[in-house]
Coordinates of C-alpha atoms and ligand atoms in Angstrom, one line a residue:
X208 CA -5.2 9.8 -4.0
X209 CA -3.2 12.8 -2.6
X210 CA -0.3 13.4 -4.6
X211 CA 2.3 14.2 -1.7
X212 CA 1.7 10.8 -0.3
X213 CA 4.1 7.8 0.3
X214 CA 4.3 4.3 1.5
X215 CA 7.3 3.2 3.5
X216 CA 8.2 0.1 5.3
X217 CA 7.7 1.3 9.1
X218 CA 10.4 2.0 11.5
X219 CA 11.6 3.5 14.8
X220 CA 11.0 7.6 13.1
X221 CA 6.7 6.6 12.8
X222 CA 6.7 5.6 16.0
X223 CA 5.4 8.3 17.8
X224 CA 3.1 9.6 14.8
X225 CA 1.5 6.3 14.6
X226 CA 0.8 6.2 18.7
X227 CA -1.3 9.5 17.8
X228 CA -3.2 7.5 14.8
X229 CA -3.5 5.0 17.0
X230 CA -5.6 6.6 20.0
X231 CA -7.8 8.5 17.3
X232 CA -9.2 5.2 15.6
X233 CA -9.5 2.6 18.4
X234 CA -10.7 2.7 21.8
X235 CA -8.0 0.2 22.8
X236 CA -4.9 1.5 21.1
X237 CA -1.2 -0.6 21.4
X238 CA 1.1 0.9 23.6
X239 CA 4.1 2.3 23.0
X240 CA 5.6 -0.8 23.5
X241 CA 3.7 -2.5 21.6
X242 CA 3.5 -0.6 18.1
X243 CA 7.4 -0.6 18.8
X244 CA 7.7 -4.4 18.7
X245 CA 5.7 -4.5 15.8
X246 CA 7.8 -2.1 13.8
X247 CA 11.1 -3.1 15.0
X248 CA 11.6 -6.0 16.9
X249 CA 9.2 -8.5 15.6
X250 CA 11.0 -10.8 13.0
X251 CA 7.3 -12.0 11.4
X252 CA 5.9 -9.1 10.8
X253 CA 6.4 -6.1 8.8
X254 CA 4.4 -3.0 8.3
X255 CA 3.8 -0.3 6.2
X256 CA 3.3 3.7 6.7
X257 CA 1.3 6.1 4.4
X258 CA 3.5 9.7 4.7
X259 CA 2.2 13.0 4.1
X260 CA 4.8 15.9 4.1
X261 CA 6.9 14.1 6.3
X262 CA 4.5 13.1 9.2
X263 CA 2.9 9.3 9.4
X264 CA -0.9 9.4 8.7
X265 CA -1.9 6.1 8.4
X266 CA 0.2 2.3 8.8
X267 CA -1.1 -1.4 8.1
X268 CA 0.8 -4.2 8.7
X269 CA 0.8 -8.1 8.7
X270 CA 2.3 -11.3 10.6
X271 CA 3.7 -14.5 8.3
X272 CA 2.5 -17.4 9.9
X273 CA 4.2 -20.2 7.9
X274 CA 2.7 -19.8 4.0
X275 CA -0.4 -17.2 5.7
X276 CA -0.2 -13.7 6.1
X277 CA -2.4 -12.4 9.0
X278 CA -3.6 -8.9 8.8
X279 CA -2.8 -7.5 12.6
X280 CA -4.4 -3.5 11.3
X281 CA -4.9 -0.9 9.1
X282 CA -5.7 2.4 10.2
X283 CA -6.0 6.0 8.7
X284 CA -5.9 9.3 10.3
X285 CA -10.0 10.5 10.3
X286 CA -8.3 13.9 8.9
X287 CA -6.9 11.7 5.5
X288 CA -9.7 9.1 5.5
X289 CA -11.6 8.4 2.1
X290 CA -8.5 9.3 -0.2
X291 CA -7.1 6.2 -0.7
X292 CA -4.8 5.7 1.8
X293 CA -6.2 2.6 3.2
X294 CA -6.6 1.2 -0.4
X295 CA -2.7 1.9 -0.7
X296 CA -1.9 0.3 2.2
X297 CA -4.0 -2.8 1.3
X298 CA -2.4 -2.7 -2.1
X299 CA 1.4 -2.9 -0.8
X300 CA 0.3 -5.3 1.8
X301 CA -1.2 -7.7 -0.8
X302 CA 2.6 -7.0 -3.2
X303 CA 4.6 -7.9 0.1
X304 CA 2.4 -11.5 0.6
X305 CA 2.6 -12.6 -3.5
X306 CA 6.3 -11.3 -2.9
X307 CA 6.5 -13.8 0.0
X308 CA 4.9 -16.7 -1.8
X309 CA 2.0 -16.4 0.7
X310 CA -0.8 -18.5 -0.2
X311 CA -4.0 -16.5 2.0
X312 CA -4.3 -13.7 3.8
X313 CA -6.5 -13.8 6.9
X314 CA -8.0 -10.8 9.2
X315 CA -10.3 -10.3 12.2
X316 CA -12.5 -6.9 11.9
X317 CA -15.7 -5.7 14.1
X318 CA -18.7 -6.6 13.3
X319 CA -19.8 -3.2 13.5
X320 CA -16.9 -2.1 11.8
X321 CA -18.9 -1.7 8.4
X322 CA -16.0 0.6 6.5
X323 CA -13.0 -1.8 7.2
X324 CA -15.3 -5.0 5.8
X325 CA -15.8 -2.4 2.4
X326 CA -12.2 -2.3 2.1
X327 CA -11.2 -5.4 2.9
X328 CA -14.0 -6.9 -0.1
X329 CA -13.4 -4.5 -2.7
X330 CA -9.7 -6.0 -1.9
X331 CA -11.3 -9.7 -2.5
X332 CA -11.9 -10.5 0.8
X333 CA -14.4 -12.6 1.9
X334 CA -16.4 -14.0 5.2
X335 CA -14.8 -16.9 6.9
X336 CA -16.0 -17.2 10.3
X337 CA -16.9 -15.4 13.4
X338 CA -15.5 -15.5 17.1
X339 CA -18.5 -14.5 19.2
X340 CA -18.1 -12.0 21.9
X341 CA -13.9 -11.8 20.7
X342 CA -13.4 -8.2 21.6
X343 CA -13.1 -8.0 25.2
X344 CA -14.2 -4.2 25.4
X345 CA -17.5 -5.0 24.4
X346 CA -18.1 -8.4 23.7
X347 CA -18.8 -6.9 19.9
X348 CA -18.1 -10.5 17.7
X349 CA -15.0 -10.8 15.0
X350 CA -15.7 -11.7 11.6
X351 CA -12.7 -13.7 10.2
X352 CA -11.9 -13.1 6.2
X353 CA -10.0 -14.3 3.7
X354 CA -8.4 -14.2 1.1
X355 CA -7.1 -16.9 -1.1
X356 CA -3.7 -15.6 -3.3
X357 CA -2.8 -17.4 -6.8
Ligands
COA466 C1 -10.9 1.3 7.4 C2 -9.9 2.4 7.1 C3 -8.5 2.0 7.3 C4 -10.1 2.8 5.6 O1 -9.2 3.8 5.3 P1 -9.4 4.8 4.1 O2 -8.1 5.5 3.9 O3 -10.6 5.7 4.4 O4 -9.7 3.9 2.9 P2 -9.8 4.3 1.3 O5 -10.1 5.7 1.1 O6 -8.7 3.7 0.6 O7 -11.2 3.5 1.0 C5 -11.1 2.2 0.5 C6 -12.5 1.5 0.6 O8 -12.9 1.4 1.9 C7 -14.3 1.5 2.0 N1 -14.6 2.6 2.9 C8 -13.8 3.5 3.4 N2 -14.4 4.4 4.2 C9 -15.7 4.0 4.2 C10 -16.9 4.4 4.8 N3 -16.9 5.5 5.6 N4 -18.1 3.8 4.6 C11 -18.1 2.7 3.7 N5 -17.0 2.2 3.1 C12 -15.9 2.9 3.3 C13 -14.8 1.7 0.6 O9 -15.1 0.4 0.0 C14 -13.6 2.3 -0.1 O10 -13.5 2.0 -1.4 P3 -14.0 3.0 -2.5 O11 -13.3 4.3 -2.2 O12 -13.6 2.4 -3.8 O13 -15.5 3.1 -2.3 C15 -10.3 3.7 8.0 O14 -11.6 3.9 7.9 C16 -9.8 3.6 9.4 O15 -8.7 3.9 9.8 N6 -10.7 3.1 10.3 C17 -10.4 3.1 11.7 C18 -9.5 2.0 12.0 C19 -10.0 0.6 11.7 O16 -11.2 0.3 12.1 N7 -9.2 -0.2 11.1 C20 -9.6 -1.6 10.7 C21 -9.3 -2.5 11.8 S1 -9.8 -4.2 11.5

């Protein structure tokens, strides 16, 4: 883990950090507008941001859907990838749905998307599902997961 690094509920000062996170891990990135209804405006959700000497490297974040917690994304900066940062993320993501009384927590991820699946299961996540041909960019199919919470 890198020593400098914090985890902060998101707000209004990530924003424009995140937009550049954002268009570095997914070929369809949220907008502006988008990342700034998530952050702010959106009563059912709430996100967190990993920090590094003040700039915004990485965020994940979650909507409560009655007791379930849906996992919206996680993302990492490639420059700050494998150090933990997406673990950390998972980690307060997992304290803020036990806080909540949440009793699963539920994600769609690319089926290509082989890194994100070895986060999500060392986190206890398992296979639920699949929507075929969900992602409209490329027809690529979505494997749901799980995960069930005490
Ligand atoms: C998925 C992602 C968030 C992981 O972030 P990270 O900061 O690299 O994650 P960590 O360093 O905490 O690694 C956690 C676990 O993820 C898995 N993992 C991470 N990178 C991996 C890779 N390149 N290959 C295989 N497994 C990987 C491992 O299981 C790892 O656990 P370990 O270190 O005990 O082996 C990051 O790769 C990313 O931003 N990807 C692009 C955005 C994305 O696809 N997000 C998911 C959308 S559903």
């Amino acid at each position: 883990m890198l020593n400098d690094m914090s985890i902060v509920r998101a707000g209004r000062e990530h924003i424009e950090d995140i937009m550049k996170v954002e268009k570095l891990c997914f070929k369809i990135p949220w907008s502006q507008q988008s990342i700034t209804d998530e952050f702010v405006n959106n009563e059912a959700a709430v996100y967190y941001c990993a920090v590094i000497g003040g700039r915004a490297v990485g965020y994940g974040g979650m909507w409560q859907v009655l007791d379930e917690g849906h996992i919206t994304n996680i993302a990492v900066h490639p420059e700050f990838r494998q150090s933990g940062l997406g673990s950390a993320l998972m980690e307060v993501l997992l304290e803020e749905a036990k806080s909540r009384g949440l009793t699963a927590l539920t994600l769609e991820v690319r089926r290509s998307n082989l890194s994100a699946q070895a986060l999500y299961r060392k986190y206890g996540f398992s296979d639920g599902g699949m929507r075929k041909r969900y992602y409209a960019d490329n027809n690529e199919d979505a494997i749901i997961m799980w995960k069930r919470l005490e």
